[in-house]
mmCIF file of C-alpha atoms and ligand atoms in Angstrom:
data_model
loop_
_atom_site.group_PDB
_atom_site.id
_atom_site.type_symbol
_atom_site.label_atom_id
_atom_site.label_comp_id
_atom_site.label_asym_id
_atom_site.label_seq_id
_atom_site.Cartn_x
_atom_site.Cartn_y
_atom_site.Cartn_z
ATOM 1 C CA MET A 610 -4.476 61.168 -12.487
ATOM 2 C CA LEU A 611 -1.964 62.377 -9.940
ATOM 3 C CA LYS A 612 -0.511 65.839 -10.239
ATOM 4 C CA THR A 613 3.239 65.427 -9.760
ATOM 5 C CA PRO A 614 6.027 68.020 -9.431
ATOM 6 C CA ALA A 615 8.910 67.528 -11.866
ATOM 7 C CA TYR A 616 11.711 69.290 -13.715
ATOM 8 C CA ALA A 617 11.477 69.448 -17.496
ATOM 9 C CA ALA A 618 13.195 70.781 -20.579
ATOM 10 C CA ALA A 619 10.651 72.648 -22.716
ATOM 11 C CA SER A 620 12.898 72.438 -25.789
ATOM 12 C CA ALA A 621 16.394 71.394 -26.853
ATOM 13 C CA THR A 622 17.768 74.858 -26.173
ATOM 14 C CA THR A 623 16.140 75.752 -22.862
ATOM 15 C CA PRO A 624 17.382 74.866 -19.378
ATOM 16 C CA LEU A 625 15.412 72.502 -17.179
ATOM 17 C CA GLU A 626 12.722 74.208 -15.101
ATOM 18 C CA PRO A 627 10.004 73.267 -12.608
ATOM 19 C CA PHE A 628 7.086 71.590 -14.360
ATOM 20 C CA SER A 629 3.978 69.670 -13.419
ATOM 21 C CA ILE A 630 3.108 66.257 -14.865
ATOM 22 C CA GLU A 631 0.267 63.788 -14.379
ATOM 23 C CA ARG A 632 0.985 60.213 -13.305
ATOM 24 C CA ARG A 633 -1.594 57.488 -13.817
ATOM 25 C CA GLU A 634 -3.258 55.831 -10.848
ATOM 26 C CA ALA A 635 -1.886 52.340 -10.210
ATOM 27 C CA GLY A 636 -3.660 49.845 -12.481
ATOM 28 C CA PRO A 637 -4.081 46.171 -11.452
ATOM 29 C CA ARG A 638 -0.461 45.287 -12.287
ATOM 30 C CA ASP A 639 1.131 48.633 -11.431
ATOM 31 C CA VAL A 640 3.088 49.862 -8.474
ATOM 32 C CA ARG A 641 3.326 53.499 -7.548
ATOM 33 C CA ILE A 642 6.741 54.576 -6.330
ATOM 34 C CA ASP A 643 7.676 57.647 -4.315
ATOM 35 C CA ILE A 644 11.052 58.595 -5.776
ATOM 36 C CA LEU A 645 13.902 59.212 -3.332
ATOM 37 C CA TYR A 646 16.910 59.581 -5.640
ATOM 38 C CA CYS A 647 17.537 59.841 -9.367
ATOM 39 C CA GLY A 648 20.966 59.619 -10.994
ATOM 40 C CA VAL A 649 22.018 61.972 -13.789
ATOM 41 C CA CYS A 650 23.192 60.126 -16.902
ATOM 42 C CA HIS A 651 24.967 61.694 -19.866
ATOM 43 C CA SER A 652 22.098 60.301 -21.971
ATOM 44 C CA ASP A 653 19.856 62.791 -20.131
ATOM 45 C CA ILE A 654 21.953 65.582 -21.665
ATOM 46 C CA HIS A 655 22.074 63.999 -25.151
ATOM 47 C CA GLN A 656 18.286 63.683 -25.165
ATOM 48 C CA ALA A 657 17.347 66.966 -23.435
ATOM 49 C CA ARG A 658 19.460 68.715 -26.068
ATOM 50 C CA ASP A 659 18.102 66.516 -28.865
ATOM 51 C CA GLU A 660 21.573 65.348 -29.870
ATOM 52 C CA TRP A 661 20.202 62.005 -31.095
ATOM 53 C CA GLY A 662 17.217 63.521 -32.929
ATOM 54 C CA GLY A 663 13.518 62.859 -32.378
ATOM 55 C CA SER A 664 13.368 64.078 -28.780
ATOM 56 C CA ILE A 665 9.881 64.529 -27.329
ATOM 57 C CA PHE A 666 9.241 67.796 -25.443
ATOM 58 C CA PRO A 667 8.495 68.782 -22.795
ATOM 59 C CA MET A 668 10.957 66.201 -21.445
ATOM 60 C CA VAL A 669 11.365 65.054 -17.849
ATOM 61 C CA PRO A 670 14.664 63.115 -17.925
ATOM 62 C CA GLY A 671 15.921 60.560 -15.423
ATOM 63 C CA HIS A 672 16.315 56.778 -15.689
ATOM 64 C CA GLU A 673 18.295 55.905 -12.584
ATOM 65 C CA ILE A 674 15.406 55.857 -10.137
ATOM 66 C CA VAL A 675 15.300 54.567 -6.575
ATOM 67 C CA GLY A 676 12.268 54.886 -4.348
ATOM 68 C CA THR A 677 9.670 53.281 -2.108
ATOM 69 C CA VAL A 678 6.537 51.406 -3.123
ATOM 70 C CA VAL A 679 3.548 53.362 -1.801
ATOM 71 C CA LYS A 680 0.709 51.703 -3.717
ATOM 72 C CA VAL A 681 0.219 48.305 -5.365
ATOM 73 C CA GLY A 682 -2.513 47.267 -7.825
ATOM 74 C CA GLU A 683 -4.768 44.372 -6.813
ATOM 75 C CA ALA A 684 -3.042 41.856 -9.127
ATOM 76 C CA VAL A 685 0.534 42.764 -8.144
ATOM 77 C CA GLU A 686 2.446 39.730 -6.928
ATOM 78 C CA LYS A 687 6.075 40.771 -6.589
ATOM 79 C CA TRP A 688 5.868 43.922 -4.478
ATOM 80 C CA LYS A 689 4.378 45.180 -1.257
ATOM 81 C CA LEU A 690 4.057 48.566 0.400
ATOM 82 C CA GLY A 691 7.360 49.868 1.715
ATOM 83 C CA ASP A 692 9.606 47.869 -0.620
ATOM 84 C CA THR A 693 12.723 49.699 -1.792
ATOM 85 C CA VAL A 694 12.796 49.457 -5.558
ATOM 86 C CA GLY A 695 14.474 50.771 -8.672
ATOM 87 C CA VAL A 696 13.431 51.704 -12.193
ATOM 88 C CA GLY A 697 15.953 51.876 -15.011
ATOM 89 C CA CYS A 698 15.911 52.933 -18.653
ATOM 90 C CA PHE A 699 12.659 51.280 -19.743
ATOM 91 C CA VAL A 700 9.234 50.732 -18.204
ATOM 92 C CA ASP A 701 7.632 48.354 -20.708
ATOM 93 C CA SER A 702 8.191 46.351 -23.914
ATOM 94 C CA CYS A 703 6.082 44.121 -26.175
ATOM 95 C CA ARG A 704 6.666 41.003 -23.992
ATOM 96 C CA GLU A 705 6.133 38.721 -27.016
ATOM 97 C CA CYS A 706 9.144 39.003 -29.308
ATOM 98 C CA GLU A 707 12.182 36.779 -29.081
ATOM 99 C CA ALA A 708 14.190 39.468 -27.270
ATOM 100 C CA CYS A 709 11.497 40.041 -24.645
ATOM 101 C CA LYS A 710 10.989 36.302 -24.136
ATOM 102 C CA THR A 711 14.695 35.777 -23.520
ATOM 103 C CA GLY A 712 14.911 38.644 -21.037
ATOM 104 C CA GLU A 713 16.665 41.090 -23.352
ATOM 105 C CA GLU A 714 13.786 43.574 -23.366
ATOM 106 C CA GLN A 715 16.142 46.422 -24.272
ATOM 107 C CA TYR A 716 16.371 44.900 -27.766
ATOM 108 C CA CYS A 717 12.570 44.469 -28.107
ATOM 109 C CA ALA A 718 11.600 44.086 -31.774
ATOM 110 C CA GLN A 719 8.725 46.541 -31.250
ATOM 111 C CA GLY A 720 10.947 48.931 -29.330
ATOM 112 C CA MET A 721 11.112 49.158 -25.547
ATOM 113 C CA THR A 722 9.114 51.869 -23.807
ATOM 114 C CA LEU A 723 11.759 54.290 -22.610
ATOM 115 C CA THR A 724 11.324 55.577 -19.068
ATOM 116 C CA TYR A 725 11.272 59.069 -20.563
ATOM 117 C CA ASN A 726 11.437 60.525 -24.057
ATOM 118 C CA GLY A 727 9.183 57.710 -25.230
ATOM 119 C CA TYR A 728 5.538 56.713 -25.477
ATOM 120 C CA GLU A 729 3.581 54.119 -23.541
ATOM 121 C CA ARG A 730 2.466 51.020 -25.493
ATOM 122 C CA ASP A 731 -0.542 53.022 -26.738
ATOM 123 C CA GLY A 732 1.932 54.944 -28.892
ATOM 124 C CA LYS A 733 0.701 58.352 -27.760
ATOM 125 C CA THR A 734 1.005 58.851 -23.999
ATOM 126 C CA PRO A 735 4.436 60.393 -23.369
ATOM 127 C CA THR A 736 6.620 58.900 -20.642
ATOM 128 C CA TYR A 737 8.313 61.050 -18.013
ATOM 129 C CA GLY A 738 11.400 60.121 -16.039
ATOM 130 C CA GLY A 739 12.781 60.347 -12.542
ATOM 131 C CA TYR A 740 13.326 64.083 -12.168
ATOM 132 C CA SER A 741 9.914 63.958 -10.450
ATOM 133 C CA THR A 742 8.468 62.940 -7.113
ATOM 134 C CA ARG A 743 6.704 59.713 -8.142
ATOM 135 C CA ILE A 744 6.208 57.238 -10.961
ATOM 136 C CA THR A 745 3.710 54.479 -11.767
ATOM 137 C CA VAL A 746 5.244 51.372 -13.359
ATOM 138 C CA ASP A 747 4.130 47.849 -14.297
ATOM 139 C CA GLU A 748 5.466 45.486 -11.645
ATOM 140 C CA ALA A 749 7.426 43.415 -14.175
ATOM 141 C CA TYR A 750 9.711 46.362 -14.954
ATOM 142 C CA VAL A 751 10.641 47.141 -11.349
ATOM 143 C CA LEU A 752 13.895 46.047 -9.665
ATOM 144 C CA ARG A 753 14.614 45.116 -6.069
ATOM 145 C CA ILE A 754 17.313 47.201 -4.378
ATOM 146 C CA PRO A 755 19.236 44.919 -2.001
ATOM 147 C CA GLN A 756 19.357 46.152 1.588
ATOM 148 C CA ALA A 757 23.136 46.285 1.657
ATOM 149 C CA LEU A 758 23.273 49.113 -0.887
ATOM 150 C CA PRO A 759 23.073 52.769 0.233
ATOM 151 C CA LEU A 760 20.181 54.194 -1.793
ATOM 152 C CA GLU A 761 21.803 57.267 -3.311
ATOM 153 C CA ARG A 762 24.792 55.165 -4.344
ATOM 154 C CA ALA A 763 22.531 52.473 -5.793
ATOM 155 C CA ALA A 764 20.571 54.783 -8.123
ATOM 156 C CA PRO A 765 23.326 54.995 -10.797
ATOM 157 C CA LEU A 766 23.456 51.206 -10.980
ATOM 158 C CA LEU A 767 20.100 51.291 -12.817
ATOM 159 C CA CYS A 768 21.820 52.652 -15.935
ATOM 160 C CA ALA A 769 25.580 53.164 -15.490
ATOM 161 C CA GLY A 770 25.862 49.884 -13.569
ATOM 162 C CA ILE A 771 23.918 47.627 -15.911
ATOM 163 C CA THR A 772 25.312 49.242 -19.074
ATOM 164 C CA THR A 773 28.828 48.266 -18.052
ATOM 165 C CA TYR A 774 27.996 44.981 -16.288
ATOM 166 C CA SER A 775 26.136 43.553 -19.285
ATOM 167 C CA PRO A 776 28.968 43.679 -21.870
ATOM 168 C CA LEU A 777 31.550 42.509 -19.318
ATOM 169 C CA ARG A 778 29.391 39.419 -18.791
ATOM 170 C CA HIS A 779 28.199 38.966 -22.373
ATOM 171 C CA PHE A 780 31.724 39.012 -23.790
ATOM 172 C CA GLY A 781 32.943 36.692 -21.068
ATOM 173 C CA VAL A 782 35.498 38.837 -19.251
ATOM 174 C CA LYS A 783 37.212 36.548 -16.784
ATOM 175 C CA VAL A 784 39.708 36.510 -13.934
ATOM 176 C CA GLY A 785 43.084 37.853 -15.011
ATOM 177 C CA ASP A 786 41.912 39.412 -18.297
ATOM 178 C CA GLN A 787 43.502 42.718 -19.247
ATOM 179 C CA VAL A 788 40.542 45.083 -19.500
ATOM 180 C CA ALA A 789 40.752 48.695 -20.662
ATOM 181 C CA VAL A 790 38.058 51.166 -19.681
ATOM 182 C CA VAL A 791 38.042 54.272 -21.873
ATOM 183 C CA GLY A 792 36.642 57.394 -20.187
ATOM 184 C CA LEU A 793 36.326 57.724 -16.421
ATOM 185 C CA GLY A 794 32.859 59.208 -15.945
ATOM 186 C CA GLY A 795 29.618 57.745 -14.645
ATOM 187 C CA LEU A 796 29.750 54.616 -16.785
ATOM 188 C CA GLY A 797 33.533 54.360 -16.720
ATOM 189 C CA HIS A 798 33.913 54.365 -12.956
ATOM 190 C CA MET A 799 31.278 51.635 -12.658
ATOM 191 C CA ALA A 800 33.081 49.621 -15.334
ATOM 192 C CA VAL A 801 36.299 49.820 -13.302
ATOM 193 C CA LYS A 802 34.616 48.670 -10.102
ATOM 194 C CA LEU A 803 32.676 45.862 -11.782
ATOM 195 C CA ALA A 804 35.536 44.513 -13.891
ATOM 196 C CA ASP A 805 37.778 44.591 -10.804
ATOM 197 C CA ALA A 806 35.126 42.722 -8.792
ATOM 198 C CA MET A 807 35.029 40.109 -11.591
ATOM 199 C CA GLY A 808 38.765 39.580 -11.150
ATOM 200 C CA ALA A 809 40.012 41.366 -14.273
ATOM 201 C CA ARG A 810 43.109 43.558 -14.340
ATOM 202 C CA VAL A 811 41.809 46.989 -15.220
ATOM 203 C CA THR A 812 43.520 49.893 -16.964
ATOM 204 C CA VAL A 813 41.814 53.274 -17.299
ATOM 205 C CA LEU A 814 42.412 55.314 -20.455
ATOM 206 C CA SER A 815 41.472 58.928 -19.828
ATOM 207 C CA HIS A 816 41.894 62.308 -21.449
ATOM 208 C CA SER A 817 41.974 63.814 -17.924
ATOM 209 C CA PRO A 818 45.431 63.208 -16.412
ATOM 210 C CA GLY A 819 44.142 64.365 -13.003
ATOM 211 C CA LYS A 820 41.982 61.243 -12.654
ATOM 212 C CA ARG A 821 44.952 58.896 -12.175
ATOM 213 C CA GLU A 822 44.691 58.584 -8.391
ATOM 214 C CA ASP A 823 40.942 58.104 -8.518
ATOM 215 C CA ALA A 824 41.303 55.382 -11.129
ATOM 216 C CA LEU A 825 43.692 53.439 -8.914
ATOM 217 C CA ARG A 826 41.500 53.966 -5.854
ATOM 218 C CA LEU A 827 38.450 52.714 -7.766
ATOM 219 C CA GLY A 828 40.211 49.435 -8.538
ATOM 220 C CA ALA A 829 42.351 49.983 -11.635
ATOM 221 C CA GLN A 830 45.893 48.618 -11.708
ATOM 222 C CA ASP A 831 47.095 51.078 -14.327
ATOM 223 C CA PHE A 832 46.219 54.440 -15.844
ATOM 224 C CA LEU A 833 47.079 55.760 -19.294
ATOM 225 C CA ALA A 834 46.728 59.453 -20.156
ATOM 226 C CA THR A 835 45.511 59.402 -23.751
ATOM 227 C CA ARG A 836 46.783 62.889 -24.483
ATOM 228 C CA GLU A 837 50.321 61.485 -24.364
ATOM 229 C CA THR A 838 50.813 60.403 -27.966
ATOM 230 C CA ASP A 839 53.251 57.542 -27.295
ATOM 231 C CA VAL A 840 50.619 55.790 -25.199
ATOM 232 C CA PHE A 841 48.991 54.287 -28.280
ATOM 233 C CA LYS A 842 52.270 52.995 -29.673
ATOM 234 C CA GLU A 843 53.535 51.628 -26.380
ATOM 235 C CA ASN A 844 50.347 49.736 -25.536
ATOM 236 C CA ALA A 845 49.510 48.283 -28.957
ATOM 237 C CA GLY A 846 48.077 44.747 -28.752
ATOM 238 C CA ARG A 847 47.859 44.783 -24.946
ATOM 239 C CA PHE A 848 44.209 44.285 -24.010
ATOM 240 C CA ASP A 849 41.772 41.358 -24.008
ATOM 241 C CA PHE A 850 38.753 43.631 -23.875
ATOM 242 C CA ILE A 851 38.096 47.350 -24.242
ATOM 243 C CA LEU A 852 34.961 49.074 -22.972
ATOM 244 C CA ASP A 853 34.604 52.530 -24.495
ATOM 245 C CA THR A 854 32.343 54.800 -22.414
ATOM 246 C CA VAL A 855 33.333 58.159 -23.921
ATOM 247 C CA SER A 856 30.485 60.593 -24.593
ATOM 248 C CA ALA A 857 32.277 62.776 -27.174
ATOM 249 C CA PRO A 858 33.569 61.912 -30.676
ATOM 250 C CA HIS A 859 37.078 60.384 -30.659
ATOM 251 C CA ASP A 860 39.309 58.180 -32.786
ATOM 252 C CA TYR A 861 38.102 54.568 -32.425
ATOM 253 C CA ASN A 862 40.910 53.337 -34.681
ATOM 254 C CA ALA A 863 43.597 54.342 -32.216
ATOM 255 C CA TYR A 864 41.892 52.370 -29.435
ATOM 256 C CA LEU A 865 41.267 49.301 -31.613
ATOM 257 C CA ASN A 866 44.999 48.969 -32.112
ATOM 258 C CA LEU A 867 45.361 48.393 -28.364
ATOM 259 C CA LEU A 868 43.480 45.072 -28.618
ATOM 260 C CA ARG A 869 45.135 41.686 -28.904
ATOM 261 C CA ARG A 870 44.315 39.471 -31.874
ATOM 262 C CA ASP A 871 40.737 38.138 -31.941
ATOM 263 C CA ARG A 872 39.656 40.403 -29.095
ATOM 264 C CA THR A 873 36.716 42.790 -28.847
ATOM 265 C CA MET A 874 36.160 46.453 -28.193
ATOM 266 C CA VAL A 875 32.632 47.358 -27.119
ATOM 267 C CA LEU A 876 31.131 50.809 -27.496
ATOM 268 C CA VAL A 877 28.646 51.899 -24.879
ATOM 269 C CA GLY A 878 29.258 55.649 -25.225
ATOM 270 C CA MET A 879 27.054 57.206 -27.878
ATOM 271 C CA PRO A 880 28.720 60.301 -29.327
ATOM 272 C CA ASP A 881 28.292 61.649 -32.842
ATOM 273 C CA PRO A 882 29.721 59.451 -35.615
ATOM 274 C CA ALA A 883 33.500 59.183 -35.989
ATOM 275 C CA PRO A 884 35.391 57.650 -38.951
ATOM 276 C CA LEU A 885 36.278 53.975 -38.776
ATOM 277 C CA ALA A 886 39.114 52.427 -40.777
ATOM 278 C CA ALA A 887 39.135 48.770 -41.820
ATOM 279 C CA ALA A 888 42.807 48.115 -41.094
ATOM 280 C CA PRO A 889 42.770 47.991 -37.275
ATOM 281 C CA LEU A 890 40.006 45.369 -37.462
ATOM 282 C CA VAL A 891 41.322 43.416 -40.438
ATOM 283 C CA MET A 892 44.969 43.148 -39.464
ATOM 284 C CA GLN A 893 44.418 41.321 -36.169
ATOM 285 C CA ARG A 894 40.894 39.940 -36.731
ATOM 286 C CA ARG A 895 39.641 42.295 -34.048
ATOM 287 C CA ARG A 896 35.977 42.950 -33.366
ATOM 288 C CA LEU A 897 34.075 46.138 -32.686
ATOM 289 C CA ALA A 898 30.712 45.753 -30.994
ATOM 290 C CA GLY A 899 28.119 47.788 -29.145
ATOM 291 C CA SER A 900 25.909 47.109 -26.157
ATOM 292 C CA LEU A 901 22.690 48.660 -24.872
ATOM 293 C CA ILE A 902 21.915 48.751 -21.132
ATOM 294 C CA GLY A 903 20.617 45.313 -20.008
ATOM 295 C CA GLY A 904 17.382 43.382 -19.491
ATOM 296 C CA ILE A 905 15.360 43.209 -16.284
ATOM 297 C CA ARG A 906 16.718 39.814 -15.215
ATOM 298 C CA GLU A 907 20.325 40.828 -15.776
ATOM 299 C CA THR A 908 19.779 44.184 -14.051
ATOM 300 C CA GLN A 909 18.569 42.320 -10.956
ATOM 301 C CA GLU A 910 21.580 40.002 -11.215
ATOM 302 C CA MET A 911 23.861 43.071 -11.367
ATOM 303 C CA LEU A 912 22.214 44.675 -8.313
ATOM 304 C CA ASP A 913 22.654 41.454 -6.345
ATOM 305 C CA PHE A 914 26.265 41.155 -7.557
ATOM 306 C CA CYS A 915 26.939 44.715 -6.351
ATOM 307 C CA ALA A 916 25.433 44.007 -2.941
ATOM 308 C CA GLU A 917 27.515 40.849 -2.638
ATOM 309 C CA HIS A 918 30.772 42.530 -3.679
ATOM 310 C CA GLY A 919 30.240 45.870 -1.923
ATOM 311 C CA VAL A 920 30.110 47.765 -5.203
ATOM 312 C CA ALA A 921 28.199 51.056 -5.480
ATOM 313 C CA SER A 922 28.560 54.320 -7.344
ATOM 314 C CA ASP A 923 30.693 57.244 -6.132
ATOM 315 C CA VAL A 924 28.181 60.056 -6.068
ATOM 316 C CA GLU A 925 27.748 63.772 -5.531
ATOM 317 C CA VAL A 926 24.223 64.345 -4.235
ATOM 318 C CA ILE A 927 22.615 67.563 -5.475
ATOM 319 C CA PRO A 928 19.276 69.314 -5.028
ATOM 320 C CA ILE A 929 17.300 69.424 -8.258
ATOM 321 C CA GLN A 930 17.722 73.187 -8.407
ATOM 322 C CA GLN A 931 21.367 72.535 -9.416
ATOM 323 C CA ILE A 932 20.581 70.294 -12.373
ATOM 324 C CA ASN A 933 21.536 72.733 -15.133
ATOM 325 C CA GLU A 934 24.859 73.454 -13.458
ATOM 326 C CA ALA A 935 25.411 69.704 -13.088
ATOM 327 C CA TYR A 936 24.940 69.234 -16.847
ATOM 328 C CA GLU A 937 27.563 71.908 -17.550
ATOM 329 C CA ARG A 938 29.978 70.262 -15.132
ATOM 330 C CA MET A 939 29.433 66.853 -16.757
ATOM 331 C CA LEU A 940 30.207 68.321 -20.161
ATOM 332 C CA LYS A 941 33.545 69.459 -18.732
ATOM 333 C CA GLY A 942 34.217 66.003 -17.267
ATOM 334 C CA ASP A 943 33.907 67.553 -13.791
ATOM 335 C CA VAL A 944 31.959 64.896 -11.902
ATOM 336 C CA ARG A 945 33.213 62.332 -9.412
ATOM 337 C CA TYR A 946 31.579 60.226 -10.584
ATOM 338 C CA ARG A 947 27.821 60.534 -10.754
ATOM 339 C CA PHE A 948 25.458 63.323 -9.841
ATOM 340 C CA VAL A 949 22.424 62.018 -7.992
ATOM 341 C CA ILE A 950 19.399 64.214 -7.363
ATOM 342 C CA ASP A 951 17.911 64.163 -3.869
ATOM 343 C CA ILE A 952 14.242 64.253 -4.846
ATOM 344 C CA ALA A 953 13.297 65.632 -1.410
ATOM 345 C CA SER A 954 14.518 68.975 -2.816
ATOM 346 C CA LEU A 955 11.711 68.835 -5.386
ATOM 347 C CA LYS A 956 9.037 68.150 -2.789
ATOM 348 C CA GLN A 957 10.122 71.182 -0.786
ATOM 349 C CA GLY A 958 10.760 73.571 -3.666
HETATM 350 P P1 NAP B 1737 29.960 61.075 -18.276
HETATM 351 O O1 NAP B 1737 29.779 60.765 -16.852
HETATM 352 O O2 NAP B 1737 29.823 62.472 -18.743
HETATM 353 O O3 NAP B 1737 31.396 60.483 -18.690
HETATM 354 C C1 NAP B 1737 31.878 60.551 -20.000
HETATM 355 C C2 NAP B 1737 33.407 60.511 -19.970
HETATM 356 O O4 NAP B 1737 33.868 60.576 -21.311
HETATM 357 C C3 NAP B 1737 34.037 61.689 -19.275
HETATM 358 O O5 NAP B 1737 34.131 61.546 -17.891
HETATM 359 C C4 NAP B 1737 35.410 61.709 -19.922
HETATM 360 O O6 NAP B 1737 36.285 60.788 -19.273
HETATM 361 C C5 NAP B 1737 35.144 61.184 -21.310
HETATM 362 N N1 NAP B 1737 35.114 62.325 -22.236
HETATM 363 C C6 NAP B 1737 34.265 63.359 -22.249
HETATM 364 N N2 NAP B 1737 34.546 64.220 -23.243
HETATM 365 C C7 NAP B 1737 35.602 63.708 -23.872
HETATM 366 C C8 NAP B 1737 36.368 64.132 -24.974
HETATM 367 N N3 NAP B 1737 36.091 65.291 -25.625
HETATM 368 N N4 NAP B 1737 37.378 63.350 -25.389
HETATM 369 C C9 NAP B 1737 37.643 62.207 -24.733
HETATM 370 N N5 NAP B 1737 36.955 61.773 -23.662
HETATM 371 C C10 NAP B 1737 35.957 62.507 -23.251
HETATM 372 O O7 NAP B 1737 28.941 60.244 -19.171
HETATM 373 P P2 NAP B 1737 28.226 58.829 -18.859
HETATM 374 O O8 NAP B 1737 26.937 59.100 -18.176
HETATM 375 O O9 NAP B 1737 29.205 57.900 -18.286
HETATM 376 O O10 NAP B 1737 27.843 58.371 -20.346
HETATM 377 C C11 NAP B 1737 28.867 58.099 -21.295
HETATM 378 C C12 NAP B 1737 28.263 57.809 -22.645
HETATM 379 O O11 NAP B 1737 27.554 56.568 -22.590
HETATM 380 C C13 NAP B 1737 27.243 58.832 -23.137
HETATM 381 O O12 NAP B 1737 27.410 58.998 -24.526
HETATM 382 C C14 NAP B 1737 25.908 58.174 -22.839
HETATM 383 O O13 NAP B 1737 24.858 58.621 -23.658
HETATM 384 C C15 NAP B 1737 26.249 56.743 -23.146
HETATM 385 N N6 NAP B 1737 25.355 55.751 -22.522
HETATM 386 C C16 NAP B 1737 25.112 54.611 -23.230
HETATM 387 C C17 NAP B 1737 24.341 53.610 -22.699
HETATM 388 C C18 NAP B 1737 24.140 52.346 -23.434
HETATM 389 O O14 NAP B 1737 23.218 51.596 -23.121
HETATM 390 N N7 NAP B 1737 24.957 52.024 -24.400
HETATM 391 C C19 NAP B 1737 23.783 53.773 -21.414
HETATM 392 C C20 NAP B 1737 24.061 54.932 -20.721
HETATM 393 C C21 NAP B 1737 24.856 55.923 -21.279
HETATM 394 P P3 NAP B 1737 37.853 61.137 -19.064
HETATM 395 O O15 NAP B 1737 37.860 62.492 -18.395
HETATM 396 O O16 NAP B 1737 38.324 60.049 -18.209
HETATM 397 O O17 NAP B 1737 38.468 61.139 -20.411
HETATM 398 ZN ZN1 ZN B 1738 21.640 56.314 -18.811
HETATM 399 ZN ZN1 ZN B 1739 9.524 42.686 -27.409
#
């Protein structure tokens, strides 16, 4: 086992603090990765504070990992020393169910192995995430980071990027579609960039009026401040697709009314439950759906798409010592648009 510096939450009510974990030696099919950067996702906060229930402590969050391969097991075929790679939200799955076989491992019938806040396939060894200096992962769950992408700006693609790319593709967003992105945070700003790169006409709906200029700079054509009450009346029936990335409870019904007939709103944000009325769905045969990250194959496709279209995350790089402050700032919507931890700060500190 390899003693590895990390940052962990000891419980749902304590701040993250320095902590030491053990990583396994690389098995025959494993690669060992020295972590360079790790993005900070709002799911890290939800889980570190046990907002979804069932959190496993101590918890080392982090599932937007970029690093360098420093060791490969003897049976590894895909990777060699020095490769720049990524690890996203899961590090294993059953590999046998229909979901796994079709490359949708995130929907594994046996449950995927989360990168952190989960257990390995043995059901008892806890997994620890990217707020640490290294990780050992089966080669099949590792992604290639294209050379064209700056590493710290690529890290958030491993969750925020794929979580927004996947529903845009799955629901067939196409050139010229009117797409609304609700919430301009880590996921939201990637949704704007990706939908724009796919040729859609993007509108940002935000409860922060001060984000207007950023939204337009990121690729949106229009910006609606949702605190202005007339906005919902004036834009009824306007959009072909709505991607809701908001992390706090809000009124889904109001947003559903902004869809055209037969169109779909997809939830990727995971706040506490909020009431849902039948009428907005029934009256115009609208659909409400959800979407969970993306599989390994599609994540690689997304990374390659980003390299090809010059898409990467807008980031604020922080040392790990500022992680608790970063969480507080995210809760206030004060991040433009993803915190990324420089893991070198953990090696020194
Ligand atoms: P984030 O960076 O904190 O952004 C969330 C955004 O939601 C904020 O920037 C803000 O945008 C909006 N918001 C926050 N509080 C609000 C409030 N009280 N009322 C209205 N809007 C509010 O978070 P993130 O990392 O993008 O994650 C967003 C959500 O997606 C989280 O719930 C996370 O757990 C979930 N998630 C889901 C998946 C999946 O696979 N489905 C994957 C990753 C994350 P404005 O200021 O523009 O309003
Ligand atoms: Zn995430
Ligand atoms: Zn499976």
